[in-house]
Short mmCIF file of C-alpha atoms in Angstrom, two decimals:
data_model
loop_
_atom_site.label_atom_id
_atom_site.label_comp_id
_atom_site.label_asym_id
_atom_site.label_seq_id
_atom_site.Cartn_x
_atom_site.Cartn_y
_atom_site.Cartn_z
CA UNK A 1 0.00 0.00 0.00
CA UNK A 2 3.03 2.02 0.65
CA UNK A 3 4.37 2.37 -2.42
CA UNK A 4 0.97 2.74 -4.11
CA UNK A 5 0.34 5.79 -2.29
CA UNK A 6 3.97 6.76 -3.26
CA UNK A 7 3.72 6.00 -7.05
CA UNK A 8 0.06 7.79 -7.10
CA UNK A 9 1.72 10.86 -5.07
CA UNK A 10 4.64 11.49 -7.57
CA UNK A 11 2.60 10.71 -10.62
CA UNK A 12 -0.55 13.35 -9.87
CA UNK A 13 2.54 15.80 -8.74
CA UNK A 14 3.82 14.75 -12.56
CA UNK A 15 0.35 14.99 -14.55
CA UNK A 16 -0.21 18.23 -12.32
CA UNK A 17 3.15 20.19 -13.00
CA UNK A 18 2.79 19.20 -17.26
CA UNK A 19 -0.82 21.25 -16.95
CA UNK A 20 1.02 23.51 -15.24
CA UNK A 21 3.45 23.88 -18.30
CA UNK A 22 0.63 23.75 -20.95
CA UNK A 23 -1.64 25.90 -19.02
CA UNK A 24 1.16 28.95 -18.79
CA UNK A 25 2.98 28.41 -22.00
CA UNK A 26 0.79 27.55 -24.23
CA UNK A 27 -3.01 27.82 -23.67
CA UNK A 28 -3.20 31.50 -21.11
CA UNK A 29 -3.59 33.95 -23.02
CA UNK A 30 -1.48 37.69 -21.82
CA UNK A 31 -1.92 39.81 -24.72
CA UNK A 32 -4.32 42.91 -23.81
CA UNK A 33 -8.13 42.98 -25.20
CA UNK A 34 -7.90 45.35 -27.76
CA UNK A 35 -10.08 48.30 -25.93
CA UNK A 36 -6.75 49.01 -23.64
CA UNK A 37 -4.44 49.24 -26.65
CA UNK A 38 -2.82 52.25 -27.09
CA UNK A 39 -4.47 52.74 -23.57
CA UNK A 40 -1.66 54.06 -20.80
CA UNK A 41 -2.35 50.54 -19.26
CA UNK A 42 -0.94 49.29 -22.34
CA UNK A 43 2.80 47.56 -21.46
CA UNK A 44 4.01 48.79 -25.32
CA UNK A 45 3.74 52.56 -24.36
CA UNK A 46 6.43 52.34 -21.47
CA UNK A 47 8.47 49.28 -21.67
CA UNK A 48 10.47 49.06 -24.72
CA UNK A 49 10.55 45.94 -27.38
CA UNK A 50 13.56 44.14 -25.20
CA UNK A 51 11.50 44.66 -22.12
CA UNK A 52 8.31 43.29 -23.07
CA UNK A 53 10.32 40.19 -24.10
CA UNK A 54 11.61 39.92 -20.83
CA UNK A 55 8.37 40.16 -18.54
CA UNK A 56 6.88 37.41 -20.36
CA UNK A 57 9.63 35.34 -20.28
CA UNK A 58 10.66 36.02 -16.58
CA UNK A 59 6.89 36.02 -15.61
CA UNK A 60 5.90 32.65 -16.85
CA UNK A 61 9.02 30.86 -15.34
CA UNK A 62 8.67 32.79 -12.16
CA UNK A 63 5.44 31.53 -12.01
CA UNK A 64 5.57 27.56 -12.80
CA UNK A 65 8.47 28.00 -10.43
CA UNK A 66 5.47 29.29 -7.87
CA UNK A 67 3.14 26.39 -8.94
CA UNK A 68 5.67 23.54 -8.90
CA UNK A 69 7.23 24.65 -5.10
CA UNK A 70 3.92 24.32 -2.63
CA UNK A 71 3.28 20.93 -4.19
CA UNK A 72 6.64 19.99 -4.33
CA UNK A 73 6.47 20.18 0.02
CA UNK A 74 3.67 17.94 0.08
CA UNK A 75 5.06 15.46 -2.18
CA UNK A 76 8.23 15.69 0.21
CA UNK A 77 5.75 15.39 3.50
CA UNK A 78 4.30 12.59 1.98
CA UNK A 79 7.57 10.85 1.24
CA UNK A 80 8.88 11.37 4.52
CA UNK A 81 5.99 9.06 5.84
CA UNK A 82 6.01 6.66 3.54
CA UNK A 83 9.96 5.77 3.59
CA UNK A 84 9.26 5.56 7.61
CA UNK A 85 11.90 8.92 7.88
CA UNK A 86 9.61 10.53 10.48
CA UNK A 87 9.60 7.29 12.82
CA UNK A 88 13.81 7.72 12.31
CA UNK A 89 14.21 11.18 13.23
CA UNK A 90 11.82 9.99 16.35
CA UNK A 91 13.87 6.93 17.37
CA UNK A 92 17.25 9.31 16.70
CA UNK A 93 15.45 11.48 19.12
CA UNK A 94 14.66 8.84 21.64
CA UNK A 95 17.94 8.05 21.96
CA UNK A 96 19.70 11.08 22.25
CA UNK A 97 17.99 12.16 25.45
CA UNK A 98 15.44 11.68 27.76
CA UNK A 99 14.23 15.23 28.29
CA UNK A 100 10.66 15.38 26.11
CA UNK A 101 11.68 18.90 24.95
CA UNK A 102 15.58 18.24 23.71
CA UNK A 103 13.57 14.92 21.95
CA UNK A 104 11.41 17.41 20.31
CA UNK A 105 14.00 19.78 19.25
CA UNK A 106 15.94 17.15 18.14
CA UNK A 107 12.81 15.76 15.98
CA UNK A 108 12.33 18.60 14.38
CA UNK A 109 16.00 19.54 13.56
CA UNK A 110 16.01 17.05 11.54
CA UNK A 111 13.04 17.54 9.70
CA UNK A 112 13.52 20.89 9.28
CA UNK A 113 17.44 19.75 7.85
CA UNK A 114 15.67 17.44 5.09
CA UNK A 115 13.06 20.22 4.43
CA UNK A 116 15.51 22.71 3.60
CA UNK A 117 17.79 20.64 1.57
CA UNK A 118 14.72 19.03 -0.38
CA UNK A 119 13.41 22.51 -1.37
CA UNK A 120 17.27 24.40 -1.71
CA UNK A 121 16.58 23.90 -5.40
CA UNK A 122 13.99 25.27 -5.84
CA UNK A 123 14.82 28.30 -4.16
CA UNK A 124 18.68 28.33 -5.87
CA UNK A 125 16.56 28.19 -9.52
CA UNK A 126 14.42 31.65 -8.34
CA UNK A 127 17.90 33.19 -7.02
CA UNK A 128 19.30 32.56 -10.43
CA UNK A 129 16.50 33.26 -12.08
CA UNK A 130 16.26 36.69 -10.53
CA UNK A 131 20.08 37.24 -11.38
CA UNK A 132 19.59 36.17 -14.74
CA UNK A 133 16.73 38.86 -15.87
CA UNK A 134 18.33 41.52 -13.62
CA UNK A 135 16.10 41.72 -10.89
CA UNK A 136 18.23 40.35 -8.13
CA UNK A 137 21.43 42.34 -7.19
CA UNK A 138 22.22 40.07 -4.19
CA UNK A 139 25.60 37.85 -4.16
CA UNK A 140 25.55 34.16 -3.62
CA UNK A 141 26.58 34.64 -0.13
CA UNK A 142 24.11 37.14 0.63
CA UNK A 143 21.73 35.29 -0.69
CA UNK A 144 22.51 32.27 0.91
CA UNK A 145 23.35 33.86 4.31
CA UNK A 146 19.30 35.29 3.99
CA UNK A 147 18.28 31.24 3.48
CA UNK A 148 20.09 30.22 6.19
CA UNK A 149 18.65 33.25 8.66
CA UNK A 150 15.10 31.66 7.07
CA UNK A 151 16.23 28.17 8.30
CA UNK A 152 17.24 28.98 11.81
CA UNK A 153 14.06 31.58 12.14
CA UNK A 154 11.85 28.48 11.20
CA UNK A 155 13.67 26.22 13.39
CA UNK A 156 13.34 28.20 16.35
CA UNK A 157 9.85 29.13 15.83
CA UNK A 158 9.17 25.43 15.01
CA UNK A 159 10.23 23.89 18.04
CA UNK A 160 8.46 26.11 19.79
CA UNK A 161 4.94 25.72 18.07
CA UNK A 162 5.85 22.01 17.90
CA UNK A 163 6.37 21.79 21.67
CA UNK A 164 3.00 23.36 22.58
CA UNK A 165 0.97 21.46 19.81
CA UNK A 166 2.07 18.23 20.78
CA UNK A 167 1.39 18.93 24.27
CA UNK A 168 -2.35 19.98 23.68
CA UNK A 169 -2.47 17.08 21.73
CA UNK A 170 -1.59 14.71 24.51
CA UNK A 171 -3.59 17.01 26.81
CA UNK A 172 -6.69 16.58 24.70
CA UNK A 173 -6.54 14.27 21.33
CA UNK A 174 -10.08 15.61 20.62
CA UNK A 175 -9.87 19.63 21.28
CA UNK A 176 -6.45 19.83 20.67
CA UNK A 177 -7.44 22.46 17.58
CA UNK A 178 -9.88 24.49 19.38
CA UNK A 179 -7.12 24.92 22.40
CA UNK A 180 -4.22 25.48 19.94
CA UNK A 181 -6.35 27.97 18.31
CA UNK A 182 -6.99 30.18 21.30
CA UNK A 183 -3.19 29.77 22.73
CA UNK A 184 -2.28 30.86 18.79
CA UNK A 185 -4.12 34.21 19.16
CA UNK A 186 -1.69 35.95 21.45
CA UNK A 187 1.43 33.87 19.69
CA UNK A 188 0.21 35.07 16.32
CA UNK A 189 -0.25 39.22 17.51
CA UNK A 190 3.15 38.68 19.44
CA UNK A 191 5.19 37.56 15.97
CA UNK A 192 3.24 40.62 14.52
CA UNK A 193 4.75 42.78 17.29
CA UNK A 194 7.96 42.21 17.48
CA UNK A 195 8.36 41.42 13.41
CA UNK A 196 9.36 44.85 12.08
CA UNK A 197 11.90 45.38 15.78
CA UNK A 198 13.31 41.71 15.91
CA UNK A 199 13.00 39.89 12.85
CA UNK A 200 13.07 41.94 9.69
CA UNK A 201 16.33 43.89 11.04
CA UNK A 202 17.86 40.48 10.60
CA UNK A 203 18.28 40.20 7.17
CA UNK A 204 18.50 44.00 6.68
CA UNK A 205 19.34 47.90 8.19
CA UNK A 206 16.32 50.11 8.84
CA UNK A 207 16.52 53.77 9.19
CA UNK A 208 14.16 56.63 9.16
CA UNK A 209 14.01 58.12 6.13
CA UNK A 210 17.37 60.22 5.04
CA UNK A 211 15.78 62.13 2.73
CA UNK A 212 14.04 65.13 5.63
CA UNK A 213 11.87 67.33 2.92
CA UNK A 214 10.31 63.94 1.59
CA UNK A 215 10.07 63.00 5.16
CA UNK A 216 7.56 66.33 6.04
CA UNK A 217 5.70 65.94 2.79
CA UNK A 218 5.03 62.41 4.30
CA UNK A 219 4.47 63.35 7.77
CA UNK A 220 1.95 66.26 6.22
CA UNK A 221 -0.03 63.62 4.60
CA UNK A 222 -0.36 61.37 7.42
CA UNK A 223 -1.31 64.82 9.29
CA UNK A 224 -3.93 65.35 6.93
CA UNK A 225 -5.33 61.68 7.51
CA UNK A 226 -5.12 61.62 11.11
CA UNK A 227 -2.48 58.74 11.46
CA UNK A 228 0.36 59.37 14.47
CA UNK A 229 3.21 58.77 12.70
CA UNK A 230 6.68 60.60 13.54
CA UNK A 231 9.35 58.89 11.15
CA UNK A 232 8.98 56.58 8.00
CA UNK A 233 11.56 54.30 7.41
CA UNK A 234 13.69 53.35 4.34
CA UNK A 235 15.39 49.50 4.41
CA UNK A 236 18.73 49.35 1.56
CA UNK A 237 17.25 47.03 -0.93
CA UNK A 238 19.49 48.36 -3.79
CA UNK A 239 22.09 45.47 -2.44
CA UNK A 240 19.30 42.74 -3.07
CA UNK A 241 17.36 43.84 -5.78
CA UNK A 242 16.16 46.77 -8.42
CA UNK A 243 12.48 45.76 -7.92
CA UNK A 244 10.38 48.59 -5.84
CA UNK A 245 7.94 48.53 -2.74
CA UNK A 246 6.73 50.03 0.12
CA UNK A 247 4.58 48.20 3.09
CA UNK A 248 2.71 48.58 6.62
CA UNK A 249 4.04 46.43 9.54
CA UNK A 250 3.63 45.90 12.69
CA UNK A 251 1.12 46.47 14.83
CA UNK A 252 0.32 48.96 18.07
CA UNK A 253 3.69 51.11 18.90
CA UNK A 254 5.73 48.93 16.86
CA UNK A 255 4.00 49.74 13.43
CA UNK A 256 5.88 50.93 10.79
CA UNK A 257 5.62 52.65 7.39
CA UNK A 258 8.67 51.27 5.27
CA UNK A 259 10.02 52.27 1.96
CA UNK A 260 12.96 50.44 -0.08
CA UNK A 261 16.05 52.54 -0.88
CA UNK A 262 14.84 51.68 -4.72
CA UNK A 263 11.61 53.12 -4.86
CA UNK A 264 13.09 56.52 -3.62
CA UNK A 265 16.33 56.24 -5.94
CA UNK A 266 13.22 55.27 -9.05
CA UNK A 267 10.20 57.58 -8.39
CA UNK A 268 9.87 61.06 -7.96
CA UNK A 269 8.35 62.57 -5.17
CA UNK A 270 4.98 62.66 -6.52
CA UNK A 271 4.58 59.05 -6.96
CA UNK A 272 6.20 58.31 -3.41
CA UNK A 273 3.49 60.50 -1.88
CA UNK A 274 1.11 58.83 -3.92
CA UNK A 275 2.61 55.43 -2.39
CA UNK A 276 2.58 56.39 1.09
CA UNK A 277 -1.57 57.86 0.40
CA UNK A 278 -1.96 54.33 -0.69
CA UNK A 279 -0.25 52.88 2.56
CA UNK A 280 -2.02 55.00 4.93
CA UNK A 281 -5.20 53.80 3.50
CA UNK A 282 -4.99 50.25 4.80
CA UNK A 283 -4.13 52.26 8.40
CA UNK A 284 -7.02 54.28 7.91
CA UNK A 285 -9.65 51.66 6.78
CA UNK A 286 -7.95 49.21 9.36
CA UNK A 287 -6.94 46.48 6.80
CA UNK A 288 -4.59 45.02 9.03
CA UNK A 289 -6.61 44.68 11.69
CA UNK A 290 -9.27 42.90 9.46
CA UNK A 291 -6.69 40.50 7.99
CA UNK A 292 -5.67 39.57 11.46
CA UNK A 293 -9.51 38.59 12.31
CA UNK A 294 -9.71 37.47 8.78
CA UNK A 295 -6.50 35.02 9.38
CA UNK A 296 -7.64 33.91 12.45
CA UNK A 297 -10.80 32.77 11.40
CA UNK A 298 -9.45 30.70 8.63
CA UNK A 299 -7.14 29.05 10.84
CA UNK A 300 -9.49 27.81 13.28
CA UNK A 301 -11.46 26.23 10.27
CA UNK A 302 -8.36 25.32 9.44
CA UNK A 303 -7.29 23.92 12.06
CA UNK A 304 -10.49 21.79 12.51
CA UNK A 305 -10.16 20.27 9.24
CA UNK A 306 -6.60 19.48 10.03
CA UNK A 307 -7.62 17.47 12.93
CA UNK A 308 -10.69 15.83 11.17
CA UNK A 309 -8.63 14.94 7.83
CA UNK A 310 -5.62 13.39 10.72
CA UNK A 311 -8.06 11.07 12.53
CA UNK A 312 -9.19 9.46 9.03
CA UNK A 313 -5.93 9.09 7.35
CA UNK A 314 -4.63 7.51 10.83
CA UNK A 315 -7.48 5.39 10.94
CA UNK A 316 -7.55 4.31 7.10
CA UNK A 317 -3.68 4.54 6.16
CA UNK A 318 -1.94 4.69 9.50
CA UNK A 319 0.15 1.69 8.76
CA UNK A 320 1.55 3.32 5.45
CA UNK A 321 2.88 5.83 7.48
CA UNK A 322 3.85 4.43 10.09
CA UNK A 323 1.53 6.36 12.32
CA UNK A 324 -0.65 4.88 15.35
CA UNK A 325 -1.89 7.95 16.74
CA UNK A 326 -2.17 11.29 16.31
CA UNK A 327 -0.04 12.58 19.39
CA UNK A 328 2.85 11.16 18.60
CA UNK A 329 5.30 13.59 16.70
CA UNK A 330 6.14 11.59 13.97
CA UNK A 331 2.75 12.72 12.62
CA UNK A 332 3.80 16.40 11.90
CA UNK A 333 5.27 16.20 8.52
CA UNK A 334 1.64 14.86 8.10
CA UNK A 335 -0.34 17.58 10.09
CA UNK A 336 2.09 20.02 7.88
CA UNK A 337 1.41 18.88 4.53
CA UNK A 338 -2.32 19.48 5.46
CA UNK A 339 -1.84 23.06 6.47
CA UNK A 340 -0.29 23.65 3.68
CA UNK A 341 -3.15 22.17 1.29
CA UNK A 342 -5.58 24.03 3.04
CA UNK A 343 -3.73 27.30 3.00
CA UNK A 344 -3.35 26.47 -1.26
CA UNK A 345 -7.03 25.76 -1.80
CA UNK A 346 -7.60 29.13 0.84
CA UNK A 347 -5.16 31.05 -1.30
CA UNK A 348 -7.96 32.35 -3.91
CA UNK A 349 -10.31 33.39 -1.04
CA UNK A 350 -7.44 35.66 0.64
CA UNK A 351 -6.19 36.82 -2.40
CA UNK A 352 -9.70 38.08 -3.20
CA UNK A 353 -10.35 39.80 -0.12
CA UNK A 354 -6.77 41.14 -0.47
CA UNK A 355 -7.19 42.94 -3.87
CA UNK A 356 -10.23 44.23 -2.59
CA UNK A 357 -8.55 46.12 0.28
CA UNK A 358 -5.59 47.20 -2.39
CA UNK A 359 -8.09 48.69 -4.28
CA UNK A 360 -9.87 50.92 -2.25
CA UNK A 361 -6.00 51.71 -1.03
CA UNK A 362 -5.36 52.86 -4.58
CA UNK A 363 -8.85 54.39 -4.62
CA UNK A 364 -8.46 56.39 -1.72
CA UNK A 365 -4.37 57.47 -2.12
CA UNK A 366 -5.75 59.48 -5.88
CA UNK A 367 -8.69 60.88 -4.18
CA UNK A 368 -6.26 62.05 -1.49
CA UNK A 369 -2.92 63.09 -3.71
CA UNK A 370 -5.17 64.12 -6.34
CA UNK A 371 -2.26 63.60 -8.98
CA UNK A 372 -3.56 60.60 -11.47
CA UNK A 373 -0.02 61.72 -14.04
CA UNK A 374 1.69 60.14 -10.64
CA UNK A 375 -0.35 57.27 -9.86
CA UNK A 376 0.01 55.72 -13.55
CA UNK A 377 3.97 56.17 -13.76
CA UNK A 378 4.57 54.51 -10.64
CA UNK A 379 2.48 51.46 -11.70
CA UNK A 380 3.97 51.80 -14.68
CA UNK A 381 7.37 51.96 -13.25
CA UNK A 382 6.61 49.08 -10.94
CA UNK A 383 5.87 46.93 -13.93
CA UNK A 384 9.23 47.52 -15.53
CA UNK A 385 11.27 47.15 -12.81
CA UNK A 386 10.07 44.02 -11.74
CA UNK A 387 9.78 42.77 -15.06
CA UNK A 388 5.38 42.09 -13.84
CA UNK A 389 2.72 40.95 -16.81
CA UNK A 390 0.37 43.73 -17.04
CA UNK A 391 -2.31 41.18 -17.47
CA UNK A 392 -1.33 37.94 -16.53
CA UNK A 393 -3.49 34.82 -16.88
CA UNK A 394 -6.36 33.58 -14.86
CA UNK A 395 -5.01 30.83 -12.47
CA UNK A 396 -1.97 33.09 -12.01
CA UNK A 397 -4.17 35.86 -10.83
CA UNK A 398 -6.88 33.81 -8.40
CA UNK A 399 -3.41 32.01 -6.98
CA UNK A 400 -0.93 34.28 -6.29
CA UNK A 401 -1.67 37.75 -7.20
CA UNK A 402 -2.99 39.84 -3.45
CA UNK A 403 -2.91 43.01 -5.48
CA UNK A 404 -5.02 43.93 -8.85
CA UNK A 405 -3.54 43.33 -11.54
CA UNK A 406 -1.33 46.11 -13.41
CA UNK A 407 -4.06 46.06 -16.33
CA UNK A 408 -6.89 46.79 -13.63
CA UNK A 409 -5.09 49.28 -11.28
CA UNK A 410 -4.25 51.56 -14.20
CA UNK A 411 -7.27 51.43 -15.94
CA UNK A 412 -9.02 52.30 -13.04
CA UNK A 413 -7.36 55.32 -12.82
CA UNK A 414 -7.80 56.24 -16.52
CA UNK A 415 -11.87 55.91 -15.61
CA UNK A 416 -11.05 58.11 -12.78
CA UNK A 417 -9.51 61.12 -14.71
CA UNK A 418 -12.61 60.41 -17.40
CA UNK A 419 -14.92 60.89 -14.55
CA UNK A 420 -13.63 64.07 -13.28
CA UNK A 421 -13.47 65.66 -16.67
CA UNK A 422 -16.68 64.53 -17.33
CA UNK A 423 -17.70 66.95 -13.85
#
């Protein structure tokens, strides 16, 4: 039965990733419907002939790349169980010590070990692929000293989570996801907390911004919006990458407006202001706030259907794996491959609600900037320097894109300056 499950496993990852291929190379369809041609949404009036080459090219490898790596972890999950690895690292565990939490730590080195070197090339082909088209900047060794922050970041934060879990589970095999829900409420808005103070300094430097006129302009429009802010922050990207952004992070005292180096060194002042309008809108409308409810909602469904899908492949495949019961922690790769299902299949409902919010962000930063010339070129300039499809296909769209696409944003913005002429 083992290897049936196996051979099934690898083959649907197989027939999956050659739909994959045919779907993004050649049956989705990019070009633009002929009502935007010519249109200042259209990517042949600002990138040039080499360019638009490029963003296709880069795009649709970028994004098989996307499709083939969150299957690709399941597939290793799955193999981990079925070659009895899990039940190894346990009995390597056992033996090492007899403290339960130094067995768990141990357990989940390993795991974590395999997991990284299973999926290092994957993440090596992006890096490359990123170097290749010009989008990356970043040397091998900084590259590979940010993977290796990633891996002991996870690990840390696994054994942790792990730890807890397991003990709920043994605590109660039948609650266990209602209790590890609640207890993941103040663990989830502490990681939120201390993320822009703790974590993101570790992989690079944060300042406030250099630059003190933009800085006032800034602090004048957050002024004007009622939002406390006293300093925005610029992070050097320019070492990494020449692709642009700005985000919100944080949460309470610790939240924090940030802007790479290379979105100030690219756009004029205009279209920062018109960034940092569209940044104060999810502060203003409470976006993160919602997301947070939003995300913990999921996970408690999610975590119920974790724990309902666990009991029945215990009880109907438990010997395949090599898995008796559900507290023991040779069952995580399994619990893990199921989280990450769900949170594939979920993907198209948070995206949604995600380019929602970014919408009314965009909506509300050209109502409040007033400057539409400035809105288009830095969407326009975003697209180039990232190399983005303006209108990428469907799948690509429902699965991975959380903002509007570059086709919708600008056009939306064309309808606006129609509507105020039209005044």
């Amino acid at each position: 039965m083992a290897r049936k499950i196996g051979f099934y496993g690898v083959l649907a990852y197989v027939i999956y990733a050659l739909f994959i291929y045919w779907y993004l190379f050649y049956f989705a369809n990019t070009s633009l419907p002929f009502e935007y041609e010519g249109s200042k949404a259209d990517p042949a009036t600002f990138m040039n002939g080499r360019e638009l080459v490029l963003s296709e090219e880069y795009s649709k490898i970028r994004n098989i790349l996307f499709f083939l790596a969150t299957p690709f972890e399941w597939i290793f999950y799955l193999l981990i169980l079925l070659f009895g690895l899990s039940k190894v690292f346990k009995d390597w565990a056992d033996k090492s010590t007899k403290f339960k939490f130094l067995q768990t730590t141990i357990y989940v080195a390993w795991l974590t070990f395999f997991s990284f070197i299973a999926t290092f090339p994957i993440g090596y082909i992006s890096y490359s692929l990123s170097k290749k088209y010009n989008i990356s900047t970043q040397t091998f060794s900084s590259w590979m000293k940010d993977e290796l922050i990633d891996f002991w970041v996870s690990f840390g934060t696994m054994v942790i989570v792990v730890s807890v879990l397991y003990w709920i589970i043994n605590k109660s095999t039948k609650r266990w996801w209602l209790y590890a829900w609640l207890i993941s409420i103040p663990f989830t808005l502490f990681m939120m907390f201390l993320q822009p103070v703790v974590i993101d300094p570790l992989y690079n430097d944060f300042y406030p911004l250099k630059n003190k006129e933009l800085e006032s302009k800034i602090l004048q429009l957050a002024s004007e919006a009622n939002i406390p802010a006293e300093h925005v922050f610029e992070v050097n990207m320019a070492e990494k990458t020449n692709a642009l952004n700005a985000y919100v992070t944080g949460i309470g005292s610790n939240s924090r407006i940030v802007l790479w180096d290379t979105t100030l060194n690219r756009l004029n002042d205009n279209q920062i202001l018109f960034i940092m309008a569209h940044e104060m809108a999810h502060y203003v409308e409470k976006h993160l706030y919602i997301g947070i409810a939003g995300y913990l909602l999921l996970s408690l469904l999610g975590l119920y259907l974790t724990a309902r899908i666990m009991d029945y492949v215990i009880a109907r495949w438990g010997d395949s794996f090599k898995l008796t019961k559900v507290n023991d922690v040779r069952s995580l790769p399994l619990l893990l491959m199921i989280i990450s299902m769900l949170m594939f299949i979920s993907s198209p409902l948070s995206n949604t609600v995600s380019r929602y919010q970014e919408t009314r962000a965009d909506r509300y930063a050209i109502k409040m900037t007033d400057d539409t010339e400035a809105a288009i070129g830095t969407f326009q300039e975003l697209s180039r320097a990232g190399l983005s499809q303006v209108n990428p296909p469907l799948l690509v769209k429902i699965f991975r894109y959380g903002h509007p696409t570059m086709l919708e944003r600008i056009s939306m913005i064309e309808e606006y300056e129609l509507e105020q002429r039209n005044k």
